[in-house]
mmCIF file of C-alpha atoms in Angstrom:
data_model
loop_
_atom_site.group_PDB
_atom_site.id
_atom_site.type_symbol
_atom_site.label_atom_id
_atom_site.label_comp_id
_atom_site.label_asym_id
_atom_site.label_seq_id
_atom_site.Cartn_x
_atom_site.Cartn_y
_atom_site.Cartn_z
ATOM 1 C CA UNK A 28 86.808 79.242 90.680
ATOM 2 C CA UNK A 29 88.438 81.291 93.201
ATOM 3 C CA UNK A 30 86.523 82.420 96.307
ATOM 4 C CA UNK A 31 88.669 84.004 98.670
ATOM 5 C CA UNK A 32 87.340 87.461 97.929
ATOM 6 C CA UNK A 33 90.653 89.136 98.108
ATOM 7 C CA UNK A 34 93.645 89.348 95.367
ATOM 8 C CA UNK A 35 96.856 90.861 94.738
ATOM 9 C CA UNK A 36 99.409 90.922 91.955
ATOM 10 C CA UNK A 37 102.919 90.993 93.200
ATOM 11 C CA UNK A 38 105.619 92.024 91.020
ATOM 12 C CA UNK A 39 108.605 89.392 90.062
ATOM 13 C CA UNK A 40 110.841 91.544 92.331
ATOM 14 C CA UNK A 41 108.767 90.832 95.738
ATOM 15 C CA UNK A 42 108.288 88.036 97.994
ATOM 16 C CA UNK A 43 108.185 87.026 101.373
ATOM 17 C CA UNK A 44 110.472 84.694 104.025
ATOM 18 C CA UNK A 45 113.364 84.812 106.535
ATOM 19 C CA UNK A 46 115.384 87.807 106.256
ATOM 20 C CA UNK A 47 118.944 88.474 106.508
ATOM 21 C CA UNK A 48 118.961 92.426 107.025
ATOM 22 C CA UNK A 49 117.642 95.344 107.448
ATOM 23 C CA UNK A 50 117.529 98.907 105.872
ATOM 24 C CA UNK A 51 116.036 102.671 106.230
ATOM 25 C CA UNK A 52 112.754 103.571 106.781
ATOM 26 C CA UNK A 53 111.361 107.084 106.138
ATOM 27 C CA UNK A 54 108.310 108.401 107.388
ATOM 28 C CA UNK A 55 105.925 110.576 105.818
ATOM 29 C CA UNK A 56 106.026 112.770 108.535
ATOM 30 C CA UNK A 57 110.376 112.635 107.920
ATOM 31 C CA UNK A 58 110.141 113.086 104.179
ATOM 32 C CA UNK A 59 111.734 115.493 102.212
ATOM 33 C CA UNK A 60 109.141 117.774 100.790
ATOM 34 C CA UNK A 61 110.325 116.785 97.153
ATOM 35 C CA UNK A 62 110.243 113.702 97.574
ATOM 36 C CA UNK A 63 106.932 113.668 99.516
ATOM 37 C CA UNK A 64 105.062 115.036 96.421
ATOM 38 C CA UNK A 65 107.044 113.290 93.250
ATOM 39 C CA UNK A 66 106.211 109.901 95.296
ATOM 40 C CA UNK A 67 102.466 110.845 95.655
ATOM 41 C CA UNK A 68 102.125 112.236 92.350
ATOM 42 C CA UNK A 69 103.663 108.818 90.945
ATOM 43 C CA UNK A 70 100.991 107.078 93.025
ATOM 44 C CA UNK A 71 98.294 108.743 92.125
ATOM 45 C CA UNK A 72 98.990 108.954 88.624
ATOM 46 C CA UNK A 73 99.065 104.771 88.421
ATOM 47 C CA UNK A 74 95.897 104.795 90.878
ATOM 48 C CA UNK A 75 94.018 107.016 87.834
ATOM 49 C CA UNK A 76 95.035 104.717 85.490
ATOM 50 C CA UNK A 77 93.814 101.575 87.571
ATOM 51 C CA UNK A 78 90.794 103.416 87.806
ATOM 52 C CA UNK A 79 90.231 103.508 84.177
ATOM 53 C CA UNK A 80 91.016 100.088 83.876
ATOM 54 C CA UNK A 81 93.778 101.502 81.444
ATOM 55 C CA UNK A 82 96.483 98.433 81.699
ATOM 56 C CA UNK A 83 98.644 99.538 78.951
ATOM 57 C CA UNK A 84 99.347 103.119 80.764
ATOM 58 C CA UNK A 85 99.931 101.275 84.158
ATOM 59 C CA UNK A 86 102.670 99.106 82.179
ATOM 60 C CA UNK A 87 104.424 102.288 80.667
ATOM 61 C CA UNK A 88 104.270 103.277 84.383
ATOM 62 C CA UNK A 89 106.122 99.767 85.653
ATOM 63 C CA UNK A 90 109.925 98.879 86.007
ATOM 64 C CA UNK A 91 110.910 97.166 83.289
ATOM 65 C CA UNK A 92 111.265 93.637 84.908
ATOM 66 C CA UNK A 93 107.860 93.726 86.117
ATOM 67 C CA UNK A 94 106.380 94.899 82.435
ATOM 68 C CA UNK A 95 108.027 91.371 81.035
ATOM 69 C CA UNK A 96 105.652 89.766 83.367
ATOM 70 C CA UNK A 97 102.880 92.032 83.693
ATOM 71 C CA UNK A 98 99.467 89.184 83.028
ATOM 72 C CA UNK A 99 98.670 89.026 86.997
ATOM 73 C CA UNK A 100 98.910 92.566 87.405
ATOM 74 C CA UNK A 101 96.954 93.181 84.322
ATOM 75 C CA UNK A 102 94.351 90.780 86.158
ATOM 76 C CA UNK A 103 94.160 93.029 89.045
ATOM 77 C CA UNK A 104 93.251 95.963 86.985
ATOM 78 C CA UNK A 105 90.572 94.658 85.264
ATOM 79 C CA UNK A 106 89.148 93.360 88.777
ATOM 80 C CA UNK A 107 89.490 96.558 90.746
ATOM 81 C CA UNK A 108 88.307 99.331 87.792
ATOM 82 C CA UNK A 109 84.878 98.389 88.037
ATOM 83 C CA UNK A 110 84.578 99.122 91.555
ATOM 84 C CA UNK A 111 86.379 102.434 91.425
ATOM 85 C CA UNK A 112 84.330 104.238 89.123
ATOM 86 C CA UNK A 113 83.564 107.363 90.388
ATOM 87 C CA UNK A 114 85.677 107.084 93.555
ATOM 88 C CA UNK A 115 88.681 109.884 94.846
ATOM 89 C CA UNK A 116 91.684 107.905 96.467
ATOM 90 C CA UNK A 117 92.960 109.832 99.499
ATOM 91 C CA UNK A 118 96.540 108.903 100.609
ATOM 92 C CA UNK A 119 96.730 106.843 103.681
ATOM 93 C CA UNK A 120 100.437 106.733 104.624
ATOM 94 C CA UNK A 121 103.777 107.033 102.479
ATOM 95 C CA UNK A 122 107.327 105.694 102.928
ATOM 96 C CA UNK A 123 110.720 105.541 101.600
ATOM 97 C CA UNK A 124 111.986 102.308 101.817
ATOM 98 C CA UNK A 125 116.684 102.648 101.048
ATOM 99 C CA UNK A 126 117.895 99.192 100.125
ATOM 100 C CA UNK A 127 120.590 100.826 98.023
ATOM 101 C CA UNK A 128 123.774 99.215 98.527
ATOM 102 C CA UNK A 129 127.108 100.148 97.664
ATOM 103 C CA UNK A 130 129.928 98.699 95.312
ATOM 104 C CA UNK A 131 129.414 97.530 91.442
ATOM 105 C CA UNK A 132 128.476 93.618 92.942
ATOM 106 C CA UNK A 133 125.368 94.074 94.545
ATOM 107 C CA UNK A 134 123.067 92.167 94.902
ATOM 108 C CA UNK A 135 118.915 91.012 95.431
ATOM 109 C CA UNK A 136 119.006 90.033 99.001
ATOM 110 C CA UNK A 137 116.065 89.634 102.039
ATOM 111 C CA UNK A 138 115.530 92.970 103.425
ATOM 112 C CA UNK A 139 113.137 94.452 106.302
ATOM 113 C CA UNK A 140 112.854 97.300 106.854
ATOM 114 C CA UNK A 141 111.926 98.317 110.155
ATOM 115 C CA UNK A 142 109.647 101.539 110.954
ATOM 116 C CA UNK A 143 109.368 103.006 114.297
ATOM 117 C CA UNK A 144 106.237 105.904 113.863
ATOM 118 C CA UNK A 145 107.127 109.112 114.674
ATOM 119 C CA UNK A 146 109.520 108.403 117.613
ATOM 120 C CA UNK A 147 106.801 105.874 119.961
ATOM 121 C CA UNK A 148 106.608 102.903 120.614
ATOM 122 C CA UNK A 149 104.409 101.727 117.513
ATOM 123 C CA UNK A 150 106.397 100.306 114.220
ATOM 124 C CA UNK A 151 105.374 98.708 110.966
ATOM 125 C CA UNK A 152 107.792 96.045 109.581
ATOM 126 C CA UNK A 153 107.982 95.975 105.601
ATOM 127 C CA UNK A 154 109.982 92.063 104.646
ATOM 128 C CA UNK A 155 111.303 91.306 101.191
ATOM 129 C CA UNK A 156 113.015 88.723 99.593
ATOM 130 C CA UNK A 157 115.276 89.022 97.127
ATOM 131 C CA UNK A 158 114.683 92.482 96.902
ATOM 132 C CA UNK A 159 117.077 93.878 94.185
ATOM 133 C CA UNK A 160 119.050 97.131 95.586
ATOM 134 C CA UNK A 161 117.243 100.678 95.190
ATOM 135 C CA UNK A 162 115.125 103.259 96.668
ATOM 136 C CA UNK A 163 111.516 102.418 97.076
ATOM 137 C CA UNK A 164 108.609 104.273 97.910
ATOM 138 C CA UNK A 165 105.427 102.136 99.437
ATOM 139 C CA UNK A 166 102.343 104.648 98.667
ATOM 140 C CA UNK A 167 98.855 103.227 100.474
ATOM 141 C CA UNK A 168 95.486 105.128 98.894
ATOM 142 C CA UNK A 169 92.093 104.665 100.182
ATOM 143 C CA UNK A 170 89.249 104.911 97.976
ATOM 144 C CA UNK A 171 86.568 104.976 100.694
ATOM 145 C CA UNK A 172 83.875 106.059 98.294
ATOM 146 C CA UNK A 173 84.393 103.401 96.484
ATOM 147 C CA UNK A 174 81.982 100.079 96.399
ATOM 148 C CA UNK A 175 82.519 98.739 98.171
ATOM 149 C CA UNK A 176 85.563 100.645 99.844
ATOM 150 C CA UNK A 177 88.995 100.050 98.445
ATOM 151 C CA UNK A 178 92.816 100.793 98.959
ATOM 152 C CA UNK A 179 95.616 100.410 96.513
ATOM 153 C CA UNK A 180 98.398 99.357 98.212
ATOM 154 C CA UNK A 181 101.231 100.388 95.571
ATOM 155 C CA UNK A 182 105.210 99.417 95.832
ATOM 156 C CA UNK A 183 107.328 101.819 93.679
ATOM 157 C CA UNK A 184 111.133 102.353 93.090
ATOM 158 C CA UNK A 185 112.794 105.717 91.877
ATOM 159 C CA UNK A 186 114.549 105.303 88.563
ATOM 160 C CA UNK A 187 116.088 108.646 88.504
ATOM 161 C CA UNK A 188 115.550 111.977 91.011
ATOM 162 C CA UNK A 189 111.582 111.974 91.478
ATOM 163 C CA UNK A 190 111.050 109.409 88.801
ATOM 164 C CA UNK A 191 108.923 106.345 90.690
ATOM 165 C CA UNK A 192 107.906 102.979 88.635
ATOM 166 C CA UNK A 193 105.668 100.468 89.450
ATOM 167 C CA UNK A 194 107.248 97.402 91.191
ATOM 168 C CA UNK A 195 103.975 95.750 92.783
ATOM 169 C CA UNK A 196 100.745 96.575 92.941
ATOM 170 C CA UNK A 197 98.315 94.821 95.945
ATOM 171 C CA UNK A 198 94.355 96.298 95.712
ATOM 172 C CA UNK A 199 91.847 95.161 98.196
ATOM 173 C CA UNK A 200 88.329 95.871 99.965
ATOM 174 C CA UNK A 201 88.655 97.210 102.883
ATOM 175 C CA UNK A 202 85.006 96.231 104.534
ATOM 176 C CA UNK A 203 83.364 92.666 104.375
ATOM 177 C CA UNK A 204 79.747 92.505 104.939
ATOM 178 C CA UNK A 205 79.727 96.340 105.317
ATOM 179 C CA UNK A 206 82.092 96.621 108.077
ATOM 180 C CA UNK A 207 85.795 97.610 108.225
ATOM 181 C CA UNK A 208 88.608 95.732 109.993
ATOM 182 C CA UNK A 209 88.442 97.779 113.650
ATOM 183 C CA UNK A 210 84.866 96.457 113.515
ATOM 184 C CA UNK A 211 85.513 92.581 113.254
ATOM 185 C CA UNK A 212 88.273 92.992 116.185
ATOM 186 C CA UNK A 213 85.808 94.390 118.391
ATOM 187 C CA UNK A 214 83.497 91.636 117.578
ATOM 188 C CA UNK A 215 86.537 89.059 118.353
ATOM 189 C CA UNK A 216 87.057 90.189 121.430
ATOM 190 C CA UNK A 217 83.244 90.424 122.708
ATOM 191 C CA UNK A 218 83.212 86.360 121.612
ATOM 192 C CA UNK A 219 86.337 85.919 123.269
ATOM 193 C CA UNK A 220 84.653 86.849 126.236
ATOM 194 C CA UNK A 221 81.928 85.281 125.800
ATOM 195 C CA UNK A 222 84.095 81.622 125.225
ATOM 196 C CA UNK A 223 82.600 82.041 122.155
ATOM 197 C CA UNK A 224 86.504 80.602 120.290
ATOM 198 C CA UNK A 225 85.369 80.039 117.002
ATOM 199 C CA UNK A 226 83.558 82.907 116.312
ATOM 200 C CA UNK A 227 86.279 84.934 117.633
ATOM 201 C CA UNK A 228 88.587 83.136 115.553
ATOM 202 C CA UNK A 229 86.859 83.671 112.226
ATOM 203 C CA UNK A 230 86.311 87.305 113.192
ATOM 204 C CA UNK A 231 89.702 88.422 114.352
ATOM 205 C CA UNK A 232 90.945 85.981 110.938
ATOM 206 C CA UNK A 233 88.728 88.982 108.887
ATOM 207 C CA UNK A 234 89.874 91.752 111.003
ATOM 208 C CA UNK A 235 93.386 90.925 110.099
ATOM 209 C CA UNK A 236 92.622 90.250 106.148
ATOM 210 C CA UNK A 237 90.447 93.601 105.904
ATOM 211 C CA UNK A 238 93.840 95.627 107.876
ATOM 212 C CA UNK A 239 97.366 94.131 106.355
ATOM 213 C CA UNK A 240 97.386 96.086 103.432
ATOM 214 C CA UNK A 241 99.947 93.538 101.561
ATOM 215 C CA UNK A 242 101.342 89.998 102.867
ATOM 216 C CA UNK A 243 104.891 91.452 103.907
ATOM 217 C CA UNK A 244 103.569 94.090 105.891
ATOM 218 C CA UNK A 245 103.519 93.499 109.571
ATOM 219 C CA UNK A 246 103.053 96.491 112.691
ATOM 220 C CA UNK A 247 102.526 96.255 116.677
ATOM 221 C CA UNK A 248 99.032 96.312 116.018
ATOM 222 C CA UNK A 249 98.869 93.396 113.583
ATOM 223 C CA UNK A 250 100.797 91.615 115.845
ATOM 224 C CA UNK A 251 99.065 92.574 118.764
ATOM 225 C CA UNK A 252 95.787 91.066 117.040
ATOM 226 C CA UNK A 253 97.108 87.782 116.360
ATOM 227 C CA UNK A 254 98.846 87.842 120.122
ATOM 228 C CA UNK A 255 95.055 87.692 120.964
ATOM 229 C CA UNK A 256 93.798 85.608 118.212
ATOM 230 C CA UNK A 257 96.536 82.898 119.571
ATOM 231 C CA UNK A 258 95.306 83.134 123.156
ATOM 232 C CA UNK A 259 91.401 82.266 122.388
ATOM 233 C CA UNK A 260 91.837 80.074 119.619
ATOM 234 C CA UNK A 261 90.212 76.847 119.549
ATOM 235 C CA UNK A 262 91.942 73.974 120.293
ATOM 236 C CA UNK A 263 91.451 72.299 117.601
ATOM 237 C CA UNK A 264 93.200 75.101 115.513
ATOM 238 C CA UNK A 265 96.148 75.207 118.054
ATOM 239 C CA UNK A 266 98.566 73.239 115.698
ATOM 240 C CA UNK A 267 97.492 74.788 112.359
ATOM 241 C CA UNK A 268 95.615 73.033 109.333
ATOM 242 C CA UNK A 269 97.524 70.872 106.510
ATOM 243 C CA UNK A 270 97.092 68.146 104.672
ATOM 244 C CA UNK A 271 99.127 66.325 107.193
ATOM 245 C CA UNK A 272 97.341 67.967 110.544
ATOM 246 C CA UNK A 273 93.847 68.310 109.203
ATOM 247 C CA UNK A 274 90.739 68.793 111.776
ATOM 248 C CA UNK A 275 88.090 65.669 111.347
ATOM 249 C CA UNK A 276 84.831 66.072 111.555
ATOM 250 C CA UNK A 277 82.137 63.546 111.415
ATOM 251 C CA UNK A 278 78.487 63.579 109.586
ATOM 252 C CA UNK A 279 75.707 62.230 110.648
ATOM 253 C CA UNK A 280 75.862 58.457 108.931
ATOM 254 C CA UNK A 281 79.744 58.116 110.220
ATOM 255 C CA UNK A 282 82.060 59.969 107.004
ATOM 256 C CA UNK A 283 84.791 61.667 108.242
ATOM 257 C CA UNK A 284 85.527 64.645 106.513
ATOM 258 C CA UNK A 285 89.469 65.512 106.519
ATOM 259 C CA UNK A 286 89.565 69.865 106.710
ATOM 260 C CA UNK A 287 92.379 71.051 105.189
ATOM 261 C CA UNK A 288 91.966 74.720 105.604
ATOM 262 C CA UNK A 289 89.413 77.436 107.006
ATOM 263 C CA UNK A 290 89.358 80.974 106.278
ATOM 264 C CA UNK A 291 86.690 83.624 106.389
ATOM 265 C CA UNK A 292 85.039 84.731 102.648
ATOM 266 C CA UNK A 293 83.201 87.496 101.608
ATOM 267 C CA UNK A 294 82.758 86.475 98.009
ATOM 268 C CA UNK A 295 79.289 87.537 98.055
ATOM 269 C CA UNK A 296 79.221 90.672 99.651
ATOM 270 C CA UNK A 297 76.129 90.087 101.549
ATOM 271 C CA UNK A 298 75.002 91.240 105.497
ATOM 272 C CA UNK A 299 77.268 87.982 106.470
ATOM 273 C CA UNK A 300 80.596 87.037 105.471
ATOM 274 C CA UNK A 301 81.117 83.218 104.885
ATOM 275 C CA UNK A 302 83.660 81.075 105.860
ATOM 276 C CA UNK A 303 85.110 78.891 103.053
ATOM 277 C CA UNK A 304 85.848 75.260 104.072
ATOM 278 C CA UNK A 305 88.608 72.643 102.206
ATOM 279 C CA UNK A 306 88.515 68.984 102.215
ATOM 280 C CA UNK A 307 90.089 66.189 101.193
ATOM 281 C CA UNK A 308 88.062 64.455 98.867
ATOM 282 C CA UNK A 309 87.781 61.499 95.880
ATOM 283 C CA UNK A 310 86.667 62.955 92.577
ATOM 284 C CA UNK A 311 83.099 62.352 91.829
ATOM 285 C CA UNK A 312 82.202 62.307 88.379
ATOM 286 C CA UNK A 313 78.442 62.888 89.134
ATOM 287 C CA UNK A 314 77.681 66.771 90.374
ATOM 288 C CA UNK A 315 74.529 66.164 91.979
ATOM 289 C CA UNK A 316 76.308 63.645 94.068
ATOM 290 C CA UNK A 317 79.521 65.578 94.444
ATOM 291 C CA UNK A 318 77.182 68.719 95.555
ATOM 292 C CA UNK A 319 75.494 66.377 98.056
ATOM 293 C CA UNK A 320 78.967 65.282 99.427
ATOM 294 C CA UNK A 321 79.991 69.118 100.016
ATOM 295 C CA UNK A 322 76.501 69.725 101.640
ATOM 296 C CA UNK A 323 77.272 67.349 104.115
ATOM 297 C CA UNK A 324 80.909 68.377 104.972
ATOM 298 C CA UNK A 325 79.154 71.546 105.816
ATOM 299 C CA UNK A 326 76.646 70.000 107.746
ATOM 300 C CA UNK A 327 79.330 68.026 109.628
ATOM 301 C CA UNK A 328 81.814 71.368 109.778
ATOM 302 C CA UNK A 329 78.346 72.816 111.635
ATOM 303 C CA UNK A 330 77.585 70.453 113.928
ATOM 304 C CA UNK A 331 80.731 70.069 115.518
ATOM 305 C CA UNK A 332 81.146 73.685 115.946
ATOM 306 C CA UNK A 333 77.450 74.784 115.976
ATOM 307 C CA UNK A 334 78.166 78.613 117.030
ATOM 308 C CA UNK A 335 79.803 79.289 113.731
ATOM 309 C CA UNK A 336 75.672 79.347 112.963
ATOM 310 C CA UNK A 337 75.646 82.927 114.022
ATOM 311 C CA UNK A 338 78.136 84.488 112.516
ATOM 312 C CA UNK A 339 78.092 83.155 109.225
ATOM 313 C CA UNK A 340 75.952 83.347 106.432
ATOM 314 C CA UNK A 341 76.926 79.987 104.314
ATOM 315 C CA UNK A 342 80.050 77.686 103.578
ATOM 316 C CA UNK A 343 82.065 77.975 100.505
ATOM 317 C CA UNK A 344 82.828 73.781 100.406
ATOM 318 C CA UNK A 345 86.073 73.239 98.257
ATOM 319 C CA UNK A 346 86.078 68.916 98.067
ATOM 320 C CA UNK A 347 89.865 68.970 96.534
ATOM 321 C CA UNK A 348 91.188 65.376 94.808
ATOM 322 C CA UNK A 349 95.095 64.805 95.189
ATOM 323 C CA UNK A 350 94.751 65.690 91.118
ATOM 324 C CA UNK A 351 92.780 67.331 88.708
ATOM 325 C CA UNK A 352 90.562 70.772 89.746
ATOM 326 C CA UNK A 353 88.217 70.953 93.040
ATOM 327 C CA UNK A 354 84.581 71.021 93.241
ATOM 328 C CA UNK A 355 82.918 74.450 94.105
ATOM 329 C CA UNK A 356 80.048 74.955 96.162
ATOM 330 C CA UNK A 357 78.353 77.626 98.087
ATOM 331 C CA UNK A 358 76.059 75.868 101.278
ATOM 332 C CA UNK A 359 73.711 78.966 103.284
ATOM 333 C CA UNK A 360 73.371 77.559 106.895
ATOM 334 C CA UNK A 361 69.724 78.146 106.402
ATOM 335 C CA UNK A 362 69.952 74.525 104.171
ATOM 336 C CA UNK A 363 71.947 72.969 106.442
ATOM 337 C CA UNK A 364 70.747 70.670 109.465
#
């Protein structure tokens, strides 16, 4: 059961990690007007298709490479169409990304590409590894009618002149709990100020989830967001969860409760997010007694941090064995005490 209320399907082509160098980065604003309108047309004309939840045209639309592999992509479809029925996509921001290299041996190799915007001080960072040598386009379209609101983050590269093919293909919601990301950095801040360091870090963690559009983007105001994240986090958060640097926290008859990872969730799509809570755990064979077990890690999660109360509508408790699947539950703070 997955829970995270976000997905993606990356194409074989993309990844992420230390980079060895870097390319150039077109602007909208910089594009040729050719290339400006075959690169939006491409997008568009894939974004329709999602729309219709009509896989089979998306894959005639995909590089090669990418079509061999095409099930988690295919995945994505089926989970974004039903949202966007109805909805017009209106394009956010396009680039040209030139990894294009020169000579018959070249190679995939990490790549960034590094964007200044429009000649200030403000620049988006776009990281690949193993990025094979072309000419891509990165096309982001909102769908703010949608429901909730979406935007199709969509990595191309050009075949042939004005010829784009799908290379990756990233959808998400843009809002959790009916607000967008600008809204839960606002709300960060006012509980930073307030000392309030676990709210603020669950909010600006959902600020930045609702505005990267894809894991390997990065800009000045991402970064400027987690600069602020870093200085009010908790302390307890200051070294980063693992299995081997988990945070402990205690329930009422003694059990210690070994947390893993934390994240905000908006599974549910209700007036609160959630935040979704893993633990180490046994397996229990019994569910009433496994569900008991997760109700009071989330009872103990609670109680050692008891402002998370007000920001949070419930706890998605994953108890995870060293083998075999986790078990799932979803705990409203309402039924915990």
């Amino acid at each position: 059961m997955k829970r995270w209320g976000l997905f993606a399907a990356a194409a074989s082509l993309l990844g992420t990690g230390a980079m060895a160098g870097a390319q150039q980065c077109t602007t909208q604003s910089k594009m040729q007007t050719a290339d400006r309108t075959a690169l939006l047309r491409s997008a568009t004309g894939i974004a329709s298709a999602v729309q219709a939840n009509d896989s089979n045209a998306v894959r005639q639309q995909t590089l090669p490479d990418v079509a061999q592999n095409f099930a988690g992509i295919a995945n994505a479809i089926a989970s974004a169409a039903p949202h966007l029925t109805g909805a017009t996509f209106v394009p956010d921001t396009l680039w040209i990304l030139d990894a294009r290299a020169s000579g018959p041996n070249a190679k995939p190799a990490d790549t960034q590409f590094f964007c200044n915007l429009n000649g200030g001080s403000q620049s988006t960072v776009f990281s690949f590894q193993a990025l094979p040598p072309g000419r891509y386009g990165l096309a982001v379209l909102d769908a703010p009618k949608a429901q909730p609101p979406y935007q199709l983050t969509l990595l191309l590269r050009e075949e042939s002149a004005g010829t784009w093919q799908l290379g990756g293909f990233f959808p998400r919601v843009t809002t959790a709990a009916g607000h967008d990301g600008i809204w839960y950095w606002k709300a960060a801040r006012t509980d930073a100020a307030k000392r309030q360091n676990w709210n603020a870090w669950l909010n600006y963690s959902e600020a930045e989830r609702l505005l990267r559009p894809a894991a390997f983007v990065s800009s000045s105001h991402l970064e400027q967001l987690q600069e602020e994240q870093g200085k009010s986090a908790p302390a307890a958060l200051s070294g980063g969860l693992g299995q081997g640097t988990p945070l402990i926290v205690k329930a009422k008859d003694g059990t210690e409760y070994r947390v893993t990872a934390l994240a905000p969730d908006d599974s549910l799509g209700g007036d609160r997010i959630d935040i979704a809570m893993h633990y180490s755990a046994d397996t229990i064979a019994d569910p009433v007694a496994a569900r008991a077990r997760n109700q009071r890690a989330a009872a103990a999660l609670l109680a050692a941090y008891p402002e998370l109360r007000d920001d949070v509508h419930g706890v998605w408790v994953y108890a995870e064995p060293a083998s075999g699947p986790p078990y799932v539950s979803e705990e409203p703070v309402s039924s915990l005490r």
